[in-house]
């Protein structure tokens, strides 16, 4: 799942100077949106109605009326959270502001991931972990370090697990068809070319492969035996990577806890 509109306003990146000005204006007084048309808000921010509508669509809404409705719903649930990052920094300092915002981001990432969990799929994957002779986890860049953390935990239980940061063609080609190796492949977008190539080669070996990705419609998900959905990844949001990391670690820790139970 993606960030709600409140978070998109607070953490949106890749905005033009005019769009940033509009966002700051709204965050200082969110209720102005409820009492203004797009033309009126454009005049108040010294921009235009077309710029307002363009920003609304960039934030994932269908237009200004849809933006008004979704912002009203978010504001009703947590009005105090609409305070901008700049206000928080000015009042309490960046570090102190982070004390409040980081748990909020972690909490939503965990809740959103939990809401998409498929218990039957998790039970099935946990059984695969239990019967696997070895676990391979593939991930590039940041995902490689997440893979290493997951492998370290399993290795401490005596379960052989290895992290890979690319498509090791020599290793993949030497795997025997039907090998009792369970593979996880991490890609938040599900379109990482290297990871898609890994899955293609693993599929040739007739093995169980689990996608760890943010989209059921991605190439990665469609190519794997099972999918574990992570918190929605959005490149437009500065802190999206942080939330996605928490989501991935949560999924692997669920399977790790299952492994602990099996080894007791």
mmCIF file of C-alpha atoms in Angstrom:
data_model
loop_
_atom_site.group_PDB
_atom_site.id
_atom_site.type_symbol
_atom_site.label_atom_id
_atom_site.label_comp_id
_atom_site.label_asym_id
_atom_site.label_seq_id
_atom_site.Cartn_x
_atom_site.Cartn_y
_atom_site.Cartn_z
ATOM 1 C CA UNK A 1 0.000 0.000 0.000
ATOM 2 C CA UNK A 2 1.066 3.574 -0.623
ATOM 3 C CA UNK A 3 1.457 6.556 1.664
ATOM 4 C CA UNK A 4 -1.749 8.419 2.453
ATOM 5 C CA UNK A 5 -2.243 11.935 1.120
ATOM 6 C CA UNK A 6 -1.096 13.500 4.364
ATOM 7 C CA UNK A 7 2.297 11.826 4.099
ATOM 8 C CA UNK A 8 2.563 12.600 0.401
ATOM 9 C CA UNK A 9 2.191 16.286 1.183
ATOM 10 C CA UNK A 10 4.820 16.131 3.909
ATOM 11 C CA UNK A 11 7.395 13.970 2.143
ATOM 12 C CA UNK A 12 6.888 14.565 -1.591
ATOM 13 C CA UNK A 13 10.030 15.224 -3.615
ATOM 14 C CA UNK A 14 10.714 16.106 -7.256
ATOM 15 C CA UNK A 15 8.381 19.089 -7.027
ATOM 16 C CA UNK A 16 8.791 22.356 -8.897
ATOM 17 C CA UNK A 17 9.414 25.566 -6.970
ATOM 18 C CA UNK A 18 5.768 26.560 -7.411
ATOM 19 C CA UNK A 19 4.535 23.144 -6.239
ATOM 20 C CA UNK A 20 6.743 23.295 -3.136
ATOM 21 C CA UNK A 21 5.320 26.720 -2.349
ATOM 22 C CA UNK A 22 1.761 25.392 -2.672
ATOM 23 C CA UNK A 23 2.518 22.397 -0.414
ATOM 24 C CA UNK A 24 4.072 24.642 2.257
ATOM 25 C CA UNK A 25 1.060 26.960 2.056
ATOM 26 C CA UNK A 26 -1.392 24.079 2.524
ATOM 27 C CA UNK A 27 0.547 22.528 5.404
ATOM 28 C CA UNK A 28 0.539 25.824 7.308
ATOM 29 C CA UNK A 29 -3.268 26.001 7.105
ATOM 30 C CA UNK A 30 -4.813 22.779 5.696
ATOM 31 C CA UNK A 31 -8.371 24.050 6.115
ATOM 32 C CA UNK A 32 -7.804 26.591 3.356
ATOM 33 C CA UNK A 33 -8.210 23.700 0.906
ATOM 34 C CA UNK A 34 -11.690 22.929 2.204
ATOM 35 C CA UNK A 35 -12.886 26.504 1.678
ATOM 36 C CA UNK A 36 -11.200 27.336 -1.624
ATOM 37 C CA UNK A 37 -11.669 26.373 -5.249
ATOM 38 C CA UNK A 38 -8.631 25.522 -7.358
ATOM 39 C CA UNK A 39 -8.784 29.037 -8.876
ATOM 40 C CA UNK A 40 -8.973 30.669 -5.441
ATOM 41 C CA UNK A 41 -6.092 28.594 -4.076
ATOM 42 C CA UNK A 42 -4.093 29.475 -7.171
ATOM 43 C CA UNK A 43 -4.619 33.186 -6.513
ATOM 44 C CA UNK A 44 -3.715 32.815 -2.830
ATOM 45 C CA UNK A 45 -0.450 31.037 -3.679
ATOM 46 C CA UNK A 46 0.344 33.331 -6.639
ATOM 47 C CA UNK A 47 0.235 30.355 -8.972
ATOM 48 C CA UNK A 48 -2.674 29.120 -11.121
ATOM 49 C CA UNK A 49 -5.538 26.634 -11.088
ATOM 50 C CA UNK A 50 -3.720 24.471 -13.638
ATOM 51 C CA UNK A 51 -0.655 24.285 -11.359
ATOM 52 C CA UNK A 52 -2.897 23.307 -8.432
ATOM 53 C CA UNK A 53 -4.553 20.540 -10.457
ATOM 54 C CA UNK A 54 -1.203 19.309 -11.778
ATOM 55 C CA UNK A 55 0.126 19.045 -8.206
ATOM 56 C CA UNK A 56 -3.006 17.163 -7.116
ATOM 57 C CA UNK A 57 -2.486 14.587 -9.853
ATOM 58 C CA UNK A 58 1.218 14.287 -9.057
ATOM 59 C CA UNK A 59 0.206 13.431 -5.498
ATOM 60 C CA UNK A 60 -1.948 10.577 -6.766
ATOM 61 C CA UNK A 61 -5.436 12.105 -6.767
ATOM 62 C CA UNK A 62 -7.708 12.470 -9.801
ATOM 63 C CA UNK A 63 -7.941 16.234 -9.488
ATOM 64 C CA UNK A 64 -8.704 19.032 -7.058
ATOM 65 C CA UNK A 65 -12.124 17.788 -5.801
ATOM 66 C CA UNK A 66 -10.638 14.343 -5.122
ATOM 67 C CA UNK A 67 -7.673 16.020 -3.400
ATOM 68 C CA UNK A 68 -10.041 18.037 -1.183
ATOM 69 C CA UNK A 69 -11.963 14.937 -0.148
ATOM 70 C CA UNK A 70 -8.916 12.794 0.660
ATOM 71 C CA UNK A 71 -7.169 15.585 2.528
ATOM 72 C CA UNK A 72 -10.320 16.192 4.575
ATOM 73 C CA UNK A 73 -10.460 12.510 5.554
ATOM 74 C CA UNK A 74 -6.793 12.464 6.576
ATOM 75 C CA UNK A 75 -7.037 15.772 8.414
ATOM 76 C CA UNK A 76 -10.064 14.607 10.387
ATOM 77 C CA UNK A 77 -8.170 11.514 11.547
ATOM 78 C CA UNK A 78 -4.921 13.235 12.526
ATOM 79 C CA UNK A 79 -4.939 17.032 12.156
ATOM 80 C CA UNK A 80 -1.870 17.577 14.329
ATOM 81 C CA UNK A 81 0.219 15.401 12.020
ATOM 82 C CA UNK A 82 -0.228 17.927 9.199
ATOM 83 C CA UNK A 83 2.404 20.160 10.717
ATOM 84 C CA UNK A 84 5.178 20.574 8.174
ATOM 85 C CA UNK A 85 8.717 19.282 8.573
ATOM 86 C CA UNK A 86 10.045 22.828 8.512
ATOM 87 C CA UNK A 87 7.759 23.813 11.415
ATOM 88 C CA UNK A 88 8.845 20.808 13.436
ATOM 89 C CA UNK A 89 12.496 21.551 12.759
ATOM 90 C CA UNK A 90 12.059 25.194 13.750
ATOM 91 C CA UNK A 91 10.230 24.399 16.980
ATOM 92 C CA UNK A 92 12.147 21.385 18.254
ATOM 93 C CA UNK A 93 15.174 20.764 16.044
ATOM 94 C CA UNK A 94 15.650 18.145 13.303
ATOM 95 C CA UNK A 95 16.691 15.324 15.642
ATOM 96 C CA UNK A 96 13.795 15.843 18.020
ATOM 97 C CA UNK A 97 11.370 16.034 15.097
ATOM 98 C CA UNK A 98 12.710 12.705 13.858
ATOM 99 C CA UNK A 99 11.945 11.158 17.245
ATOM 100 C CA UNK A 100 8.274 11.758 16.471
ATOM 101 C CA UNK A 101 8.203 11.070 12.716
ATOM 102 C CA UNK A 102 10.324 7.910 12.469
ATOM 103 C CA UNK A 103 8.087 5.726 14.703
ATOM 104 C CA UNK A 104 5.089 7.000 12.745
ATOM 105 C CA UNK A 105 6.681 5.947 9.436
ATOM 106 C CA UNK A 106 7.757 2.586 10.860
ATOM 107 C CA UNK A 107 4.314 1.983 12.296
ATOM 108 C CA UNK A 108 2.501 2.680 9.063
ATOM 109 C CA UNK A 109 4.925 0.528 7.060
ATOM 110 C CA UNK A 110 4.310 -2.376 9.441
ATOM 111 C CA UNK A 111 0.544 -1.884 9.510
ATOM 112 C CA UNK A 112 0.290 -1.603 5.743
ATOM 113 C CA UNK A 113 2.438 -4.689 5.233
ATOM 114 C CA UNK A 114 0.428 -6.630 7.798
ATOM 115 C CA UNK A 115 -2.832 -5.718 6.066
ATOM 116 C CA UNK A 116 -1.662 -7.333 2.815
ATOM 117 C CA UNK A 117 -0.347 -10.548 4.357
ATOM 118 C CA UNK A 118 -1.688 -13.814 3.014
ATOM 119 C CA UNK A 119 -1.518 -16.250 5.974
ATOM 120 C CA UNK A 120 -1.863 -19.356 3.816
ATOM 121 C CA UNK A 121 0.975 -18.217 1.565
ATOM 122 C CA UNK A 122 3.143 -17.465 4.615
ATOM 123 C CA UNK A 123 2.477 -20.922 6.050
ATOM 124 C CA UNK A 124 3.407 -22.459 2.714
ATOM 125 C CA UNK A 125 6.625 -20.450 2.480
ATOM 126 C CA UNK A 126 7.507 -21.299 6.091
ATOM 127 C CA UNK A 127 7.185 -24.975 5.177
ATOM 128 C CA UNK A 128 9.505 -24.435 2.230
ATOM 129 C CA UNK A 129 12.032 -22.821 4.587
ATOM 130 C CA UNK A 130 11.770 -25.808 6.912
ATOM 131 C CA UNK A 131 12.384 -28.344 4.148
ATOM 132 C CA UNK A 132 15.025 -26.384 2.209
ATOM 133 C CA UNK A 133 18.615 -27.575 2.217
ATOM 134 C CA UNK A 134 19.672 -24.014 1.612
ATOM 135 C CA UNK A 135 18.149 -20.522 1.319
ATOM 136 C CA UNK A 136 19.327 -17.993 -1.265
ATOM 137 C CA UNK A 137 18.257 -14.342 -1.059
ATOM 138 C CA UNK A 138 18.909 -12.037 -4.017
ATOM 139 C CA UNK A 139 18.841 -8.253 -3.847
ATOM 140 C CA UNK A 140 20.805 -5.375 -5.332
ATOM 141 C CA UNK A 141 22.052 -2.207 -3.614
ATOM 142 C CA UNK A 142 20.181 -1.603 -0.338
ATOM 143 C CA UNK A 143 18.220 -4.826 -0.739
ATOM 144 C CA UNK A 144 21.452 -6.816 -0.655
ATOM 145 C CA UNK A 145 22.120 -5.611 2.890
ATOM 146 C CA UNK A 146 18.589 -6.556 3.903
ATOM 147 C CA UNK A 147 19.253 -9.992 2.426
ATOM 148 C CA UNK A 148 22.452 -10.252 4.477
ATOM 149 C CA UNK A 149 20.587 -9.450 7.690
ATOM 150 C CA UNK A 150 17.971 -12.113 7.017
ATOM 151 C CA UNK A 151 20.651 -14.674 6.165
ATOM 152 C CA UNK A 152 22.634 -13.900 9.306
ATOM 153 C CA UNK A 153 19.618 -14.691 11.488
ATOM 154 C CA UNK A 154 18.940 -17.997 9.742
ATOM 155 C CA UNK A 155 22.610 -18.972 9.881
ATOM 156 C CA UNK A 156 22.562 -18.454 13.639
ATOM 157 C CA UNK A 157 19.872 -21.152 13.791
ATOM 158 C CA UNK A 158 22.006 -23.523 11.742
ATOM 159 C CA UNK A 159 19.948 -22.939 8.582
ATOM 160 C CA UNK A 160 22.223 -22.397 5.581
ATOM 161 C CA UNK A 161 21.396 -19.049 3.978
ATOM 162 C CA UNK A 162 23.411 -16.940 1.535
ATOM 163 C CA UNK A 163 22.823 -13.416 0.193
ATOM 164 C CA UNK A 164 23.571 -12.543 -3.449
ATOM 165 C CA UNK A 165 23.843 -9.006 -4.831
ATOM 166 C CA UNK A 166 23.530 -9.893 -8.503
ATOM 167 C CA UNK A 167 22.761 -12.688 -10.936
ATOM 168 C CA UNK A 168 25.689 -15.059 -10.409
ATOM 169 C CA UNK A 169 25.321 -16.852 -13.725
ATOM 170 C CA UNK A 170 27.947 -19.498 -12.953
ATOM 171 C CA UNK A 171 26.236 -20.463 -9.694
ATOM 172 C CA UNK A 172 22.755 -20.374 -11.210
ATOM 173 C CA UNK A 173 23.773 -22.508 -14.175
ATOM 174 C CA UNK A 174 25.311 -25.161 -11.915
ATOM 175 C CA UNK A 175 22.155 -25.554 -9.804
ATOM 176 C CA UNK A 176 20.552 -28.914 -10.428
ATOM 177 C CA UNK A 177 16.907 -28.930 -11.556
ATOM 178 C CA UNK A 178 14.581 -29.500 -8.609
ATOM 179 C CA UNK A 179 17.323 -28.555 -6.146
ATOM 180 C CA UNK A 180 16.035 -28.304 -2.523
ATOM 181 C CA UNK A 181 17.091 -24.656 -2.468
ATOM 182 C CA UNK A 182 14.533 -21.964 -1.653
ATOM 183 C CA UNK A 183 15.143 -18.584 -3.279
ATOM 184 C CA UNK A 184 13.853 -15.143 -2.330
ATOM 185 C CA UNK A 185 14.267 -12.252 -4.776
ATOM 186 C CA UNK A 186 13.854 -8.661 -3.519
ATOM 187 C CA UNK A 187 12.882 -5.749 -5.752
ATOM 188 C CA UNK A 188 10.571 -2.998 -4.518
ATOM 189 C CA UNK A 189 9.377 -2.104 -8.014
ATOM 190 C CA UNK A 190 9.506 -5.697 -9.229
ATOM 191 C CA UNK A 191 11.150 -4.543 -12.428
ATOM 192 C CA UNK A 192 14.860 -4.651 -11.568
ATOM 193 C CA UNK A 193 16.426 -6.259 -14.652
ATOM 194 C CA UNK A 194 19.078 -8.177 -12.735
ATOM 195 C CA UNK A 195 16.520 -9.641 -10.335
ATOM 196 C CA UNK A 196 14.099 -10.518 -13.138
ATOM 197 C CA UNK A 197 16.973 -12.348 -14.860
ATOM 198 C CA UNK A 198 17.676 -14.279 -11.648
ATOM 199 C CA UNK A 199 14.067 -15.461 -11.533
ATOM 200 C CA UNK A 200 14.127 -16.450 -15.188
ATOM 201 C CA UNK A 201 17.175 -18.666 -14.601
ATOM 202 C CA UNK A 202 15.719 -20.145 -11.410
ATOM 203 C CA UNK A 203 12.479 -20.986 -13.181
ATOM 204 C CA UNK A 204 14.477 -23.039 -15.659
ATOM 205 C CA UNK A 205 15.521 -25.165 -12.663
ATOM 206 C CA UNK A 206 11.940 -25.847 -11.551
ATOM 207 C CA UNK A 207 12.483 -24.404 -8.056
ATOM 208 C CA UNK A 208 10.323 -22.503 -5.584
ATOM 209 C CA UNK A 209 11.022 -18.782 -5.871
ATOM 210 C CA UNK A 210 9.460 -16.099 -3.657
ATOM 211 C CA UNK A 211 9.168 -12.499 -4.844
ATOM 212 C CA UNK A 212 9.531 -9.819 -2.181
ATOM 213 C CA UNK A 213 8.094 -6.782 -3.921
ATOM 214 C CA UNK A 214 5.649 -3.920 -3.665
ATOM 215 C CA UNK A 215 3.408 -4.906 -6.565
ATOM 216 C CA UNK A 216 1.430 -8.010 -7.437
ATOM 217 C CA UNK A 217 1.333 -6.795 -11.031
ATOM 218 C CA UNK A 218 5.104 -6.563 -11.448
ATOM 219 C CA UNK A 219 7.183 -8.748 -13.739
ATOM 220 C CA UNK A 220 8.881 -10.239 -10.691
ATOM 221 C CA UNK A 221 5.644 -11.199 -8.964
ATOM 222 C CA UNK A 222 4.146 -12.747 -12.093
ATOM 223 C CA UNK A 223 7.275 -14.861 -12.592
ATOM 224 C CA UNK A 224 7.621 -16.278 -9.074
ATOM 225 C CA UNK A 225 5.945 -19.165 -7.264
ATOM 226 C CA UNK A 226 4.751 -16.930 -4.412
ATOM 227 C CA UNK A 227 4.816 -13.232 -3.577
ATOM 228 C CA UNK A 228 5.334 -11.414 -0.284
ATOM 229 C CA UNK A 229 4.034 -7.869 -0.684
ATOM 230 C CA UNK A 230 6.073 -5.072 0.846
ATOM 231 C CA UNK A 231 4.943 -1.578 1.774
ATOM 232 C CA UNK A 232 4.250 0.341 -1.450
ATOM 233 C CA UNK A 233 7.377 1.939 -2.896
ATOM 234 C CA UNK A 234 7.048 5.413 -4.416
ATOM 235 C CA UNK A 235 10.131 7.078 -5.900
ATOM 236 C CA UNK A 236 8.483 10.500 -5.503
ATOM 237 C CA UNK A 237 8.585 10.193 -1.702
ATOM 238 C CA UNK A 238 11.863 10.895 0.067
ATOM 239 C CA UNK A 239 11.312 8.436 2.913
ATOM 240 C CA UNK A 240 9.805 5.629 0.859
ATOM 241 C CA UNK A 241 13.036 3.615 0.966
ATOM 242 C CA UNK A 242 13.045 3.735 4.756
ATOM 243 C CA UNK A 243 9.506 2.380 4.955
ATOM 244 C CA UNK A 244 10.229 -0.309 2.364
ATOM 245 C CA UNK A 245 13.265 -1.476 4.349
ATOM 246 C CA UNK A 246 11.161 -1.855 7.504
ATOM 247 C CA UNK A 247 8.568 -3.780 5.517
ATOM 248 C CA UNK A 248 11.102 -6.251 4.081
ATOM 249 C CA UNK A 249 12.708 -6.876 7.471
ATOM 250 C CA UNK A 250 9.265 -7.478 8.986
ATOM 251 C CA UNK A 251 8.444 -10.144 6.390
ATOM 252 C CA UNK A 252 11.723 -11.981 6.863
ATOM 253 C CA UNK A 253 11.430 -11.748 10.653
ATOM 254 C CA UNK A 254 8.018 -13.444 10.487
ATOM 255 C CA UNK A 255 9.638 -16.377 8.694
ATOM 256 C CA UNK A 256 12.608 -16.250 11.078
ATOM 257 C CA UNK A 257 10.292 -16.493 14.102
ATOM 258 C CA UNK A 258 8.645 -19.492 12.487
ATOM 259 C CA UNK A 259 12.081 -21.057 12.062
ATOM 260 C CA UNK A 260 12.891 -20.476 15.744
ATOM 261 C CA UNK A 261 9.706 -22.313 16.714
ATOM 262 C CA UNK A 262 10.640 -25.225 14.457
ATOM 263 C CA UNK A 263 14.118 -25.550 15.985
ATOM 264 C CA UNK A 264 12.975 -25.508 19.636
#
